[in-house]
Amino acid sequence: MTALLLVRRVPTTRLELTRTTARQWDAALAGDTTVQWWELVDPADDDSAPAAALAALRPDPVTVRLAGVATAPGERDRAVQVVVALVDALRATSARTLEALPSTGLLGILRDAGFRPGPDGREVVEL
C-alpha cells in the first residue's frame, strides 16, 4: 500500500528542513530566498520527515510562476505528482495561470502535468 501524499505550502516551522532537503536535490534552487516553497508530504508523518518532492513558486494574484521542482534522484514520478497537485491547489486561489520556463529535464515533467506551450517559450497551464 502506498502512502497518500498531499501538497501544501511549507509551514514556517519546516522552512529550514525544506532548504536542507532542497540543497541535497537542487543546490541552485535551494539558494533562492525569493521563492515560496510547496511540498508533497505524507500527512501521517511527523514534522521531522522530509518532503517527497518540493516545488518553488513566485506567487502572483493572477499568474504564478514555477521556479523549479526538486526531488530525490530518480524520482521523476514524484516531480510530476507535486506539479499536478500544485495545479489542483492553485485552482482554489485567485491565480488563473501557472507558467514555467522549461529548463533541462523539466519539459517532460511539465507536459506530463498538463502544461502546454505558451508565449515567449514558456510552458503554461490554465487554472
XYZ file of C-alpha atoms in Angstrom:
127
model
C 0.000 0.000 0.000
C 1.357 3.430 -0.901
C 1.015 6.479 1.291
C -1.481 9.194 0.436
C 0.549 12.303 -0.317
C -0.748 15.849 -0.294
C 0.667 19.160 -1.391
C 0.795 22.130 0.950
C 2.591 25.394 1.313
C 5.613 24.800 3.523
C 4.883 25.991 7.069
C 7.414 28.416 8.555
C 8.435 25.763 11.084
C 9.589 23.490 8.212
C 11.478 26.032 6.085
C 14.909 25.050 7.381
C 14.230 21.342 6.755
C 12.887 22.241 3.308
C 16.005 24.210 2.395
C 18.250 21.409 3.693
C 16.335 18.829 1.652
C 16.328 21.047 -1.442
C 20.100 21.560 -1.148
C 20.571 17.795 -1.497
C 18.423 17.681 -4.644
C 18.975 21.069 -6.346
C 21.510 23.397 -4.732
C 20.774 26.339 -7.045
C 17.053 26.257 -6.311
C 17.682 25.825 -2.569
C 19.740 29.023 -2.520
C 16.922 31.151 -3.944
C 15.471 33.049 -0.979
C 12.781 34.765 -3.072
C 10.611 31.705 -3.704
C 7.593 30.335 -1.900
C 8.029 26.629 -1.142
C 5.372 23.942 -1.524
C 5.901 20.328 -0.506
C 4.451 16.918 -1.260
C 4.172 15.124 2.076
C 2.610 12.172 3.826
C 0.207 13.825 6.301
C 0.747 10.925 8.726
C 4.476 11.703 9.027
C 5.764 13.931 11.803
C 7.285 17.331 11.066
C 10.840 15.986 11.060
C 10.210 13.863 7.949
C 11.434 15.433 4.710
C 9.077 16.051 1.820
C 8.729 13.542 -1.030
C 9.053 16.418 -3.516
C 9.346 20.192 -3.476
C 8.128 22.966 -5.754
C 9.268 26.572 -5.656
C 6.908 29.330 -6.800
C 6.946 33.013 -7.462
C 3.392 33.840 -6.425
C 1.200 36.459 -8.070
C -2.548 37.044 -7.766
C -3.107 36.154 -11.452
C -0.025 34.441 -12.947
C 2.051 32.193 -10.698
C 5.499 31.205 -11.917
C 7.006 27.816 -11.175
C 10.660 28.476 -10.361
C 11.580 24.808 -10.094
C 10.891 21.337 -8.792
C 13.203 19.296 -6.576
C 13.077 15.560 -5.900
C 15.482 12.846 -4.988
C 17.425 11.485 -7.977
C 15.367 9.017 -9.982
C 12.043 10.230 -8.570
C 10.613 11.758 -11.746
C 7.137 10.443 -10.892
C 7.213 12.451 -7.644
C 8.128 15.574 -9.616
C 5.077 15.092 -11.852
C 2.937 14.336 -8.798
C 3.933 17.535 -6.959
C 3.258 19.678 -10.046
C -0.153 18.072 -10.683
C -1.127 18.514 -7.017
C 0.137 22.098 -7.101
C -2.039 22.881 -10.128
C -5.056 21.493 -8.258
C -4.228 23.502 -5.111
C -3.760 26.743 -7.050
C -7.195 26.348 -8.631
C -8.615 27.309 -5.221
C -6.807 30.684 -5.364
C -7.270 33.836 -7.438
C -4.492 32.744 -9.810
C -5.592 31.981 -13.357
C -2.330 30.690 -14.866
C 0.718 28.725 -13.762
C 3.706 29.160 -16.046
C 7.262 27.876 -16.183
C 10.401 28.228 -18.251
C 11.245 24.658 -19.235
C 14.808 24.003 -18.077
C 16.691 20.849 -18.966
C 14.736 17.832 -17.796
C 11.707 19.860 -16.724
C 9.848 19.987 -20.055
C 8.721 16.349 -19.918
C 7.558 16.766 -16.321
C 5.581 19.881 -17.224
C 3.957 18.215 -20.229
C 3.019 15.165 -18.135
C 1.425 17.559 -15.619
C -0.751 19.201 -18.295
C 1.343 22.194 -19.367
C 1.272 23.357 -22.994
C 3.445 25.772 -24.989
C 2.719 29.411 -24.229
C 4.182 32.777 -25.185
C 7.891 33.563 -25.026
C 8.976 29.916 -24.781
C 7.112 29.402 -21.506
C 5.033 26.375 -20.633
C 1.569 27.253 -19.335
C -1.374 25.576 -17.649
C -4.680 27.384 -17.135
C -6.080 27.153 -13.635
